[in-house]
CSV table of C-alpha atoms and ligand atoms in Angstrom, one decimal:
chain,number,residue,atom,x,y,z
A,1,MET,CA,-11.1,31.8,-5.9
A,2,THR,CA,-11.3,31.9,-9.6
A,3,PHE,CA,-9.8,34.5,-11.9
A,4,CYS,CA,-11.4,33.6,-15.1
A,5,CYS,CA,-15.0,32.5,-15.7
A,6,ARG,CA,-16.6,32.1,-19.0
A,7,LYS,CA,-20.4,31.8,-19.2
A,8,ILE,CA,-21.7,29.0,-21.4
A,9,GLY,CA,-24.5,30.4,-23.5
A,10,MET,CA,-26.8,27.5,-23.5
A,11,MET,CA,-26.7,27.1,-19.8
A,12,ARG,CA,-27.4,30.8,-19.4
A,13,SER,CA,-26.6,32.1,-15.9
A,14,THR,CA,-26.9,28.8,-14.2
A,15,LEU,CA,-23.7,27.1,-15.3
A,16,PHE,CA,-20.2,28.5,-15.7
A,17,LEU,CA,-17.1,26.9,-17.2
A,18,CYS,CA,-14.5,27.8,-14.7
A,19,LEU,CA,-10.8,27.9,-15.4
A,20,CYS,CA,-9.3,28.0,-11.9
A,21,PHE,CA,-6.0,29.5,-10.9
A,22,SER,CA,-4.6,26.0,-11.0
A,23,GLY,CA,-5.7,25.4,-14.5
A,24,PHE,CA,-8.6,22.9,-13.7
A,25,VAL,CA,-11.7,22.9,-15.8
A,26,CYS,CA,-14.9,22.1,-14.0
A,27,ALA,CA,-18.4,23.2,-14.0
A,28,VAL,CA,-19.6,25.5,-11.2
A,29,LEU,CA,-23.2,24.7,-10.5
A,30,PRO,CA,-25.5,27.3,-9.0
A,31,ALA,CA,-24.9,27.7,-5.3
A,32,ASP,CA,-27.9,29.8,-4.4
A,33,ASP,CA,-28.9,27.1,-1.8
A,34,GLY,CA,-25.7,27.7,0.1
A,35,TRP,CA,-23.9,24.6,-1.0
A,36,VAL,CA,-20.7,24.5,-3.0
A,37,ARG,CA,-21.5,22.5,-6.1
A,38,ARG,CA,-19.1,21.3,-8.8
A,39,ARG,CA,-19.5,19.0,-11.8
A,40,GLY,CA,-16.6,17.2,-13.3
A,41,GLN,CA,-16.6,14.4,-15.9
A,42,TYR,CA,-17.0,11.6,-13.4
A,43,ILE,CA,-18.1,13.3,-10.3
A,44,GLU,CA,-20.8,15.7,-9.1
A,45,LEU,CA,-19.7,17.3,-5.9
A,46,VAL,CA,-21.8,18.9,-3.2
A,47,THR,CA,-19.8,20.2,-0.3
A,48,ASP,CA,-19.5,22.7,2.5
A,49,LEU,CA,-15.7,22.9,2.3
A,50,GLU,CA,-14.7,26.5,2.9
A,51,SER,CA,-12.2,26.5,0.1
A,52,SER,CA,-13.7,26.5,-3.4
A,53,GLN,CA,-10.1,25.8,-4.7
A,54,GLU,CA,-10.1,22.6,-2.6
A,55,ALA,CA,-13.4,21.6,-4.2
A,56,ASP,CA,-11.9,22.3,-7.7
A,57,ARG,CA,-8.8,20.3,-7.0
A,58,LEU,CA,-10.9,17.4,-5.6
A,59,VAL,CA,-13.0,17.3,-8.8
A,60,ALA,CA,-10.0,17.5,-11.1
A,61,SER,CA,-8.1,14.9,-9.1
A,62,PHE,CA,-11.1,12.5,-9.2
A,63,ASP,CA,-11.5,12.9,-12.9
A,64,ALA,CA,-7.9,12.2,-13.6
A,65,ALA,CA,-7.8,9.3,-11.2
A,66,VAL,CA,-10.8,7.5,-12.9
A,67,THR,CA,-8.8,7.2,-16.1
A,68,GLN,CA,-5.9,5.8,-14.2
A,69,TRP,CA,-8.2,3.2,-12.5
A,70,VAL,CA,-9.2,2.1,-16.0
A,71,GLU,CA,-5.5,1.7,-16.9
A,72,PHE,CA,-4.7,-0.1,-13.7
A,73,TRP,CA,-7.4,-2.7,-14.3
A,74,GLN,CA,-6.6,-2.8,-18.0
A,75,ILE,CA,-10.3,-2.5,-18.9
A,76,ASP,CA,-10.2,-0.1,-21.9
A,77,GLN,CA,-13.5,-1.6,-23.0
A,78,PHE,CA,-15.3,-0.3,-19.9
A,79,ASP,CA,-17.9,2.3,-20.9
A,80,LEU,CA,-17.2,5.3,-18.8
A,81,SER,CA,-20.0,7.4,-20.4
A,82,SER,CA,-22.5,6.5,-17.7
A,83,PHE,CA,-20.1,6.6,-14.8
A,84,ARG,CA,-20.6,9.6,-12.7
A,85,VAL,CA,-20.5,9.6,-8.9
A,86,SER,CA,-22.5,11.9,-6.7
A,87,ALA,CA,-20.1,12.9,-3.9
A,88,PHE,CA,-21.0,14.7,-0.6
A,89,VAL,CA,-17.9,16.0,1.2
A,90,MET,CA,-19.0,17.1,4.6
A,91,ARG,CA,-17.7,19.3,7.3
A,92,ASP,CA,-21.1,19.7,9.0
A,93,GLU,CA,-22.7,16.2,8.6
A,94,GLY,CA,-25.9,17.4,10.4
A,95,ALA,CA,-26.5,20.0,7.8
A,96,PHE,CA,-26.3,17.3,5.1
A,97,ARG,CA,-28.7,15.1,6.9
A,98,GLN,CA,-31.1,18.0,7.4
A,99,ALA,CA,-30.9,18.8,3.7
A,100,GLY,CA,-31.8,15.2,2.9
A,101,PHE,CA,-28.5,14.4,1.2
A,102,ILE,CA,-28.0,11.3,3.4
A,103,PRO,CA,-30.8,8.8,3.1
A,104,PRO,CA,-31.8,6.8,6.2
A,105,GLU,CA,-30.4,3.5,4.8
A,106,VAL,CA,-26.9,4.9,5.1
A,107,PRO,CA,-25.5,3.6,8.4
A,108,ASP,CA,-23.3,5.7,10.7
A,109,PHE,CA,-19.8,5.7,9.4
A,110,ASN,CA,-16.4,7.0,10.6
A,111,PHE,CA,-14.7,8.3,7.5
A,112,GLY,CA,-16.7,7.6,4.3
A,113,TYR,CA,-19.4,5.5,2.8
A,114,ALA,CA,-20.3,4.4,-0.7
A,115,MET,CA,-23.7,3.2,-1.9
A,116,GLY,CA,-24.2,2.6,-5.6
A,117,LYS,CA,-22.9,5.7,-7.3
A,118,LYS,CA,-23.3,7.9,-4.3
A,119,ILE,CA,-20.4,8.5,-1.8
A,120,TRP,CA,-20.3,10.4,1.5
A,121,ILE,CA,-17.0,11.6,3.0
A,122,LYS,CA,-16.3,13.4,6.2
A,123,ALA,CA,-13.9,16.2,5.6
A,124,GLN,CA,-10.6,15.6,7.4
A,125,GLN,CA,-7.9,17.7,8.9
A,126,SER,CA,-5.8,17.7,5.8
A,127,GLU,CA,-6.8,18.2,2.2
A,128,TYR,CA,-4.8,15.2,1.2
A,129,TYR,CA,-6.7,12.9,3.5
A,130,THR,CA,-10.1,14.3,2.5
A,131,ARG,CA,-9.2,13.7,-1.2
A,132,HIS,CA,-7.8,10.3,-0.3
A,133,LEU,CA,-11.1,9.3,1.2
A,134,ALA,CA,-13.1,10.7,-1.7
A,135,LEU,CA,-11.0,8.6,-4.1
A,136,HIS,CA,-11.3,5.5,-1.8
A,137,GLU,CA,-15.1,5.7,-1.8
A,138,GLY,CA,-15.0,6.5,-5.5
A,139,VAL,CA,-13.0,3.3,-6.1
A,140,HIS,CA,-15.8,1.3,-4.4
A,141,ALA,CA,-18.4,2.9,-6.8
A,142,PHE,CA,-16.0,2.2,-9.7
A,143,MET,CA,-15.5,-1.4,-8.8
A,144,PHE,CA,-19.2,-2.0,-8.6
A,145,ALA,CA,-19.7,-0.3,-11.9
A,146,ALA,CA,-16.9,-2.2,-13.6
A,147,PHE,CA,-17.0,-5.6,-11.9
A,148,ASN,CA,-20.3,-5.7,-10.1
A,149,GLY,CA,-18.4,-5.8,-6.8
A,150,ALA,CA,-15.0,-6.0,-5.3
A,151,GLY,CA,-14.9,-9.4,-3.7
A,152,ALA,CA,-14.0,-10.1,-0.1
A,153,THR,CA,-13.5,-7.3,2.4
A,154,TRP,CA,-9.7,-7.3,2.2
A,155,PHE,CA,-9.9,-7.0,-1.6
A,156,GLN,CA,-12.6,-4.3,-1.5
A,157,GLU,CA,-10.7,-2.2,1.0
A,158,GLY,CA,-7.2,-3.0,-0.3
A,159,THR,CA,-8.0,-2.0,-3.8
A,160,ALA,CA,-9.7,1.1,-2.7
A,161,GLU,CA,-6.7,2.1,-0.6
A,162,CYS,CA,-4.2,1.3,-3.4
A,163,LEU,CA,-6.1,3.3,-6.0
A,164,ALA,CA,-6.7,6.2,-3.6
A,165,LEU,CA,-3.2,6.6,-2.4
A,166,HIS,CA,-1.8,9.4,-4.5
A,167,ARG,CA,0.9,11.9,-5.2
A,168,ASN,CA,0.1,15.5,-6.5
A,169,PHE,CA,-3.4,16.5,-7.5
A,170,GLY,CA,-5.5,17.6,-10.4
A,171,ARG,CA,-4.3,16.5,-13.8
A,172,SER,CA,-0.9,15.8,-12.3
A,173,ILE,CA,-2.2,13.2,-9.8
A,174,GLY,CA,-0.6,9.8,-9.8
A,175,ILE,CA,-2.4,7.0,-8.0
A,176,ASN,CA,-1.1,3.8,-6.5
A,177,VAL,CA,2.0,5.3,-5.1
A,178,MET,CA,4.2,4.5,-2.0
A,179,PRO,CA,4.4,7.5,0.2
A,180,LEU,CA,7.9,8.8,0.6
A,181,THR,CA,7.4,10.9,3.7
A,182,ARG,CA,4.7,11.6,6.4
A,183,GLU,CA,4.4,15.1,5.1
A,184,GLU,CA,3.4,13.9,1.7
A,185,VAL,CA,0.2,12.2,3.1
A,186,PRO,CA,-0.8,14.1,6.3
A,187,TYR,CA,-3.3,12.2,8.5
A,188,TRP,CA,-3.2,9.1,6.4
A,189,GLY,CA,-1.5,7.4,9.3
A,190,ARG,CA,-1.3,3.8,8.0
A,191,PHE,CA,2.4,3.4,8.5
A,192,LYS,CA,2.1,4.7,12.1
A,193,ARG,CA,-0.6,2.2,12.9
A,194,MET,CA,1.4,-0.6,11.3
A,195,GLU,CA,4.4,0.3,13.4
A,196,GLN,CA,2.2,0.3,16.6
A,197,LEU,CA,0.9,-3.1,15.7
A,198,ARG,CA,4.4,-4.5,15.0
A,199,ASN,CA,5.5,-3.2,18.4
A,200,GLU,CA,2.5,-5.0,20.0
A,201,SER,CA,3.2,-8.2,18.0
A,202,GLN,CA,-0.2,-7.9,16.3
A,203,VAL,CA,0.7,-8.1,12.7
A,204,PRO,CA,-2.0,-10.3,11.1
A,205,THR,CA,-1.3,-13.5,9.3
A,206,LEU,CA,-2.5,-13.7,5.7
A,207,LYS,CA,-5.3,-15.9,6.9
A,208,SER,CA,-6.5,-13.2,9.3
A,209,VAL,CA,-6.5,-10.6,6.6
A,210,LEU,CA,-8.5,-12.9,4.3
A,211,GLY,CA,-11.0,-13.3,7.1
A,212,TYR,CA,-11.8,-9.6,7.6
A,213,LYS,CA,-15.5,-9.1,8.0
A,214,PRO,CA,-17.5,-6.5,6.0
A,215,ASN,CA,-17.9,-3.9,8.7
A,216,LEU,CA,-14.4,-2.8,9.6
A,217,LEU,CA,-15.8,0.3,11.4
A,218,GLY,CA,-12.9,2.5,10.3
A,219,ASP,CA,-10.2,0.1,11.8
A,220,VAL,CA,-7.1,1.8,10.4
A,221,GLY,CA,-5.0,-1.4,11.0
A,222,ALA,CA,-7.4,-3.5,8.9
A,223,TYR,CA,-7.4,-1.0,6.1
A,224,SER,CA,-3.6,-0.9,6.2
A,225,TRP,CA,-3.0,-4.6,6.0
A,226,SER,CA,-5.6,-5.0,3.3
A,227,TRP,CA,-3.8,-2.3,1.3
A,228,ALA,CA,-0.5,-4.0,1.9
A,229,LEU,CA,-1.7,-7.3,0.5
A,230,VAL,CA,-3.2,-5.8,-2.7
A,231,ALA,CA,0.0,-3.6,-3.1
A,232,MET,CA,2.1,-6.8,-2.8
A,233,LEU,CA,0.0,-8.6,-5.4
A,234,ASP,CA,0.4,-5.6,-7.7
A,235,ALA,CA,4.2,-5.3,-7.1
A,236,TYR,CA,5.3,-8.8,-8.2
A,237,PRO,CA,5.0,-9.1,-12.0
A,238,GLU,CA,4.2,-12.8,-11.6
A,239,TYR,CA,1.1,-12.0,-9.5
A,240,ARG,CA,-0.3,-9.2,-11.7
A,241,GLY,CA,-2.3,-11.4,-14.0
A,242,ASP,CA,-3.9,-13.1,-11.0
A,243,LEU,CA,-4.7,-9.7,-9.5
A,244,LEU,CA,-6.6,-8.7,-12.6
A,245,GLU,CA,-8.5,-12.0,-12.7
A,246,LEU,CA,-9.4,-11.6,-9.1
A,247,ALA,CA,-11.0,-8.2,-9.8
A,248,ALA,CA,-13.0,-9.8,-12.6
A,249,LYS,CA,-14.4,-12.1,-9.9
A,250,GLY,CA,-15.5,-9.1,-7.8
A,251,PHE,CA,-19.1,-10.2,-8.0
A,252,LYS,CA,-18.3,-13.1,-5.7
A,253,ARG,CA,-18.6,-12.4,-2.0
A,254,GLY,CA,-16.4,-13.3,1.0
A,255,PRO,CA,-15.7,-17.1,1.2
A,256,GLY,CA,-16.3,-17.7,-2.5
A,257,PHE,CA,-13.9,-15.0,-3.5
A,258,ASN,CA,-11.3,-16.2,-1.1
A,259,ARG,CA,-11.6,-19.8,-2.4
A,260,HIS,CA,-10.8,-18.4,-5.8
A,261,PHE,CA,-7.8,-16.5,-4.5
A,262,MET,CA,-6.4,-19.5,-2.7
A,263,MET,CA,-6.8,-21.7,-5.7
A,264,ALA,CA,-5.1,-19.1,-7.9
A,265,PHE,CA,-2.1,-18.9,-5.5
A,266,GLN,CA,-2.0,-22.6,-4.4
A,267,SER,CA,1.4,-23.4,-5.9
A,268,GLU,CA,2.8,-20.1,-4.8
A,269,TRP,CA,1.4,-20.2,-1.2
A,270,PRO,CA,4.6,-20.7,0.8
A,271,ILE,CA,6.3,-17.9,-1.2
A,272,LEU,CA,3.3,-15.6,-0.7
A,273,LEU,CA,3.4,-16.3,3.1
A,274,ALA,CA,7.2,-15.6,3.2
A,275,ARG,CA,6.9,-12.4,1.2
A,276,TRP,CA,3.9,-11.3,3.3
A,277,GLN,CA,5.9,-11.8,6.5
A,278,MET,CA,8.9,-9.8,5.4
A,279,MET,CA,6.9,-7.0,3.8
A,280,CYS,CA,4.8,-6.5,7.0
A,281,HIS,CA,8.1,-6.4,8.9
A,282,ASP,CA,9.5,-3.6,6.7
A,283,LEU,CA,6.8,-1.4,5.1
A,284,ASP,CA,7.4,2.2,5.9
A,285,TYR,CA,7.8,5.6,4.2
A,286,GLY,CA,10.1,5.3,1.2
A,287,PHE,CA,9.7,1.6,0.7
A,288,GLU,CA,10.5,0.9,-2.9
A,289,TRP,CA,9.4,-2.3,-4.5
A,290,GLU,CA,12.3,-2.2,-7.0
A,291,ARG,CA,14.6,-2.8,-4.0
A,292,GLU,CA,12.3,-4.8,-1.7
A,293,ARG,CA,11.0,-7.6,-3.9
A,294,ILE,CA,12.2,-10.9,-2.4
A,295,GLU,CA,13.4,-13.3,-5.0
A,296,ILE,CA,12.8,-16.7,-3.6
A,297,GLY,CA,11.3,-19.9,-5.0
A,298,MET,CA,10.3,-23.4,-3.9
A,299,ASN,CA,12.6,-24.6,-6.8
A,300,ASP,CA,15.6,-22.9,-5.4
A,301,PRO,CA,18.4,-25.6,-5.2
A,302,LEU,CA,18.9,-27.3,-1.9
A,303,TRP,CA,22.2,-26.3,-0.2
A,304,ARG,CA,24.3,-29.4,0.2
A,305,GLY,CA,27.1,-27.8,2.1
A,306,GLN,CA,29.2,-26.6,-0.8
A,307,PRO,CA,31.1,-23.3,0.0
A,308,LEU,CA,29.0,-20.4,-1.2
A,309,LYS,CA,29.7,-16.7,-1.6
A,310,VAL,CA,26.8,-14.2,-1.2
A,311,GLN,CA,27.0,-10.6,-2.2
A,312,VAL,CA,24.8,-8.3,-0.1
A,313,SER,CA,24.3,-5.0,-1.8
A,314,ALA,CA,23.8,-2.0,0.5
A,315,ASP,CA,21.2,-0.4,-1.7
A,316,GLN,CA,18.8,-3.4,-1.8
A,317,GLY,CA,16.4,-4.9,0.7
A,318,TRP,CA,16.4,-8.6,1.7
A,319,GLN,CA,18.6,-10.6,-0.7
A,320,SER,CA,18.4,-14.4,-0.8
A,321,ALA,CA,21.5,-16.7,-0.7
A,322,GLY,CA,19.7,-18.3,-3.7
A,323,VAL,CA,19.4,-21.7,-2.0
A,324,ARG,CA,17.1,-23.5,0.4
A,325,VAL,CA,18.8,-24.8,3.5
A,326,PRO,CA,17.6,-28.1,4.9
A,327,GLY,CA,16.8,-28.6,8.6
A,328,GLY,CA,19.5,-30.0,10.9
A,329,VAL,CA,22.3,-28.1,9.1
A,330,LYS,CA,24.9,-26.2,11.1
A,331,MET,CA,26.6,-23.6,9.0
A,332,ARG,CA,29.4,-21.2,9.4
A,333,LEU,CA,28.9,-17.6,8.0
A,334,ARG,CA,31.9,-15.3,7.5
A,335,PRO,CA,31.1,-11.7,6.6
A,336,SER,CA,33.6,-9.3,5.1
A,337,GLY,CA,33.9,-6.1,3.2
A,338,THR,CA,32.7,-2.5,3.7
A,339,VAL,CA,29.7,-0.6,2.4
A,340,THR,CA,29.1,3.2,2.1
A,341,LEU,CA,25.9,4.7,3.5
A,342,ALA,CA,25.5,8.1,2.1
A,343,ASN,CA,22.2,9.5,3.4
A,344,THR,CA,23.7,11.4,6.3
A,345,THR,CA,25.7,14.6,6.6
A,346,ARG,CA,28.7,12.8,5.1
A,347,PRO,CA,29.2,9.3,3.6
A,348,TRP,CA,29.7,6.7,6.3
A,349,VAL,CA,31.8,3.6,5.6
A,350,SER,CA,30.5,0.6,7.5
A,351,GLU,CA,31.8,-2.8,8.3
A,352,PRO,CA,29.4,-5.7,9.0
A,353,ALA,CA,29.1,-4.6,12.7
A,354,GLY,CA,27.6,-1.3,11.6
A,355,ILE,CA,28.1,2.3,12.8
A,356,THR,CA,27.2,2.7,16.5
A,357,LEU,CA,26.8,6.5,16.1
A,358,ARG,CA,23.4,5.9,14.5
A,359,TYR,CA,20.7,3.3,15.0
A,360,HIS,CA,17.8,2.0,13.1
A,361,ARG,CA,15.2,-0.2,14.9
A,362,GLY,CA,17.6,-0.6,17.8
A,363,ARG,CA,20.5,-1.8,15.7
A,364,PRO,CA,23.5,0.1,14.4
A,365,MET,CA,23.0,1.5,11.0
A,366,GLY,CA,24.9,-0.4,8.3
A,367,GLN,CA,24.9,-3.6,10.4
A,368,LEU,CA,24.7,-6.8,8.3
A,369,LEU,CA,21.6,-8.8,9.1
A,370,VAL,CA,20.7,-12.4,8.3
A,371,CYS,CA,17.1,-13.8,8.4
A,372,VAL,CA,16.2,-17.4,8.5
A,373,LEU,CA,12.9,-17.7,6.7
A,374,PRO,CA,11.2,-21.1,6.9
A,375,ASN,CA,9.8,-22.5,3.7
A,376,ALA,CA,6.6,-23.5,5.7
A,377,PRO,CA,5.9,-20.6,8.1
A,378,ASN,CA,3.0,-21.1,10.5
A,379,ASP,CA,-0.1,-19.4,9.1
A,380,ALA,CA,-2.5,-20.9,11.5
A,381,GLU,CA,-2.4,-18.3,14.2
A,382,VAL,CA,-4.0,-14.9,14.2
A,383,TYR,CA,-0.8,-13.0,14.4
A,384,LEU,CA,2.6,-13.4,12.7
A,385,SER,CA,5.6,-14.3,14.7
A,386,GLU,CA,8.6,-12.0,14.3
A,387,PRO,CA,10.9,-13.0,11.5
A,388,ALA,CA,14.1,-14.6,12.9
A,389,VAL,CA,16.6,-11.8,12.2
A,390,TYR,CA,20.2,-11.9,13.6
A,391,PRO,CA,23.1,-9.5,13.4
A,392,LEU,CA,26.0,-11.0,11.5
A,393,THR,CA,28.8,-8.8,12.7
A,394,LYS,CA,31.6,-11.4,12.6
A,395,GLU,CA,32.1,-15.0,11.9
A,396,ALA,CA,29.1,-16.9,13.4
A,397,THR,CA,27.6,-20.4,13.5
A,398,LEU,CA,23.9,-20.8,12.6
A,399,GLU,CA,21.8,-23.9,13.2
A,400,ILE,CA,18.8,-24.3,10.9
A,401,ASP,CA,15.7,-26.2,12.3
A,402,SER,CA,13.7,-26.7,9.1
A,403,TYR,CA,13.8,-26.0,5.4
A,404,SER,CA,14.5,-22.3,5.1
A,405,TRP,CA,15.6,-19.5,2.9
A,406,LEU,CA,18.5,-17.4,4.1
A,407,LEU,CA,18.2,-13.7,3.5
A,408,PHE,CA,20.6,-10.8,4.1
A,409,ARG,CA,20.4,-7.1,4.2
A,410,VAL,CA,22.2,-4.0,5.5
A,411,ASN,CA,20.4,-2.4,8.4
A,412,GLU,CA,19.0,1.0,7.4
A,413,SER,CA,15.5,2.5,7.0
A,414,VAL,CA,13.8,1.4,3.8
A,415,GLY,CA,13.7,5.0,2.5
A,416,SER,CA,17.4,5.6,2.8
A,417,LEU,CA,18.8,2.9,0.5
A,418,SER,CA,19.1,4.7,-2.8
A,419,ASP,CA,22.4,6.4,-2.2
A,420,ASN,CA,24.2,3.5,-0.6
A,421,GLN,CA,27.1,1.9,-2.4
A,422,SER,CA,29.0,-1.4,-2.6
A,423,ALA,CA,28.3,-4.7,-0.9
A,424,PHE,CA,29.3,-7.0,1.9
A,425,GLU,CA,30.3,-10.6,1.1
A,426,VAL,CA,29.2,-13.6,3.1
A,427,ASN,CA,31.0,-16.9,2.9
A,428,MET,CA,28.8,-19.9,3.8
A,429,GLU,CA,30.2,-23.3,4.6
A,430,VAL,CA,29.2,-26.3,6.7
A,431,SER,CA,30.3,-26.1,10.4
A,432,ARG,CA,32.0,-29.2,11.6
B,501,ZN,ZN1,-13.8,1.4,1.9
C-alpha cells in the first residue's frame, strides 16, 4: 500500500511516481490488465505477487544492487543507460504463459531463467528467496551485457549466487554477504545442502566443480559449491585481480574458460586445493573470511626438527604452524594453556581437551584440533576426502606421510568465534 502518490503531468493518468511507505521511488505502470507492474531504473517488473510493497521493495533492491555489481567488477566505464531488465516474478506460472509473457523457446525451469535482458522467476515461500532469485537471474543478464557472457557454468552460477546473496533490501541492500543466521535468508538453504553433502562424503573436488555442465536443473548443491568457489576467489586479496580478469573472459565458454582459469592459478594450484578443502569443511552461517583465511604458501620453510612454539588463537579459524613438514617425520606435540569461550550463558574457560558439557560436530567445544593438510592433495577423484583432523587434548605423537602443512584451531562453530579470547600454545619437536 502506498500513502503518497504524485501524478506526473506528462504521463497523465498512466504513470505515477510512487513514494512508498518504505521510501522507495519507483514508477507504477497502469495495471488495468490485472498485472502488477513497476518500473525502476534497471528493471521493469510484471508480477502477480499479492503484496505491492514486496514488488516495490524488489524493484528498489534490484536498482541498488546493479550499482553494487558495477562496483564489484570495477567497471565504472560500463554504460548502464541501456541496461534494463524485463522481469516476470510469477506465482501462477500458467497465467504468465497464457498471457504470452513466456516465449516457447524458454525451457521448463525450477527456480528462474534468464534470456538476454528478460528474466523469469518463480515466486518462493519467502520474500528473501524470491528477491534472491530475481537478483541471481539479473546477474546473468548483467554479465552478458557487461562481458558478453559469464564463462563456464561454475563461474556463471557462482557469480550470480555471490552477487544475489544479500542483506537488507531497497536502498540499504548489501550484496555479496555471508549469511549470519538461517533466519536472515529463509529458504535459501545452501548451507543445509552443503552439510548434507558433507555427511554423505559428497563434497566435490575443485575439478568436479569446474566440470559442471550448463544445465544444473536447479541442483542446489551445484549452485552452493559454485558460489563457494567464487566467494573464495573474492575473499583472498591475492586472487581478486584474477577474478576480475576471469570475468572479462566471460565470452569464453566451458573448457576454454576453464583453461584460462587453470593457467591463471597454475602456480597457486596446491594452495587453492588446500584452501578449497578446508573451506568446504567449515562453511556455515556466520563464517567470516577475516577469521577463516588460511595463510599457507608453497614457500613456507621446511621444518627441520627445530623446536617450535605455535600460538592458536581461540577467535580465529585454522592457523598454520608456518612451516611445511616433510614426509617420514615423527613429531611430538605438547599443547598447553587455556582459552575463554564467551558465546554461551557465561564465559567458559577451556583447556585443550575442551568442555564436555557442550559439543560442536561431535567434539567438545573448545577442544584443540590439529589438521594435517598435504601439500599435494588428491584432486583426481569426484569427491574430496575428509581433511585429517585430530583432537590434541594432551601430549601426542604425530607421524606425517607426505609434505604437509600443519593447521590448528579451537573447536567451535564458525559463527561463534568473535567473542573468544586468548590462545593455546603448542610446542612442536621431533619425536625420538
Ligand atoms: Zn543461474
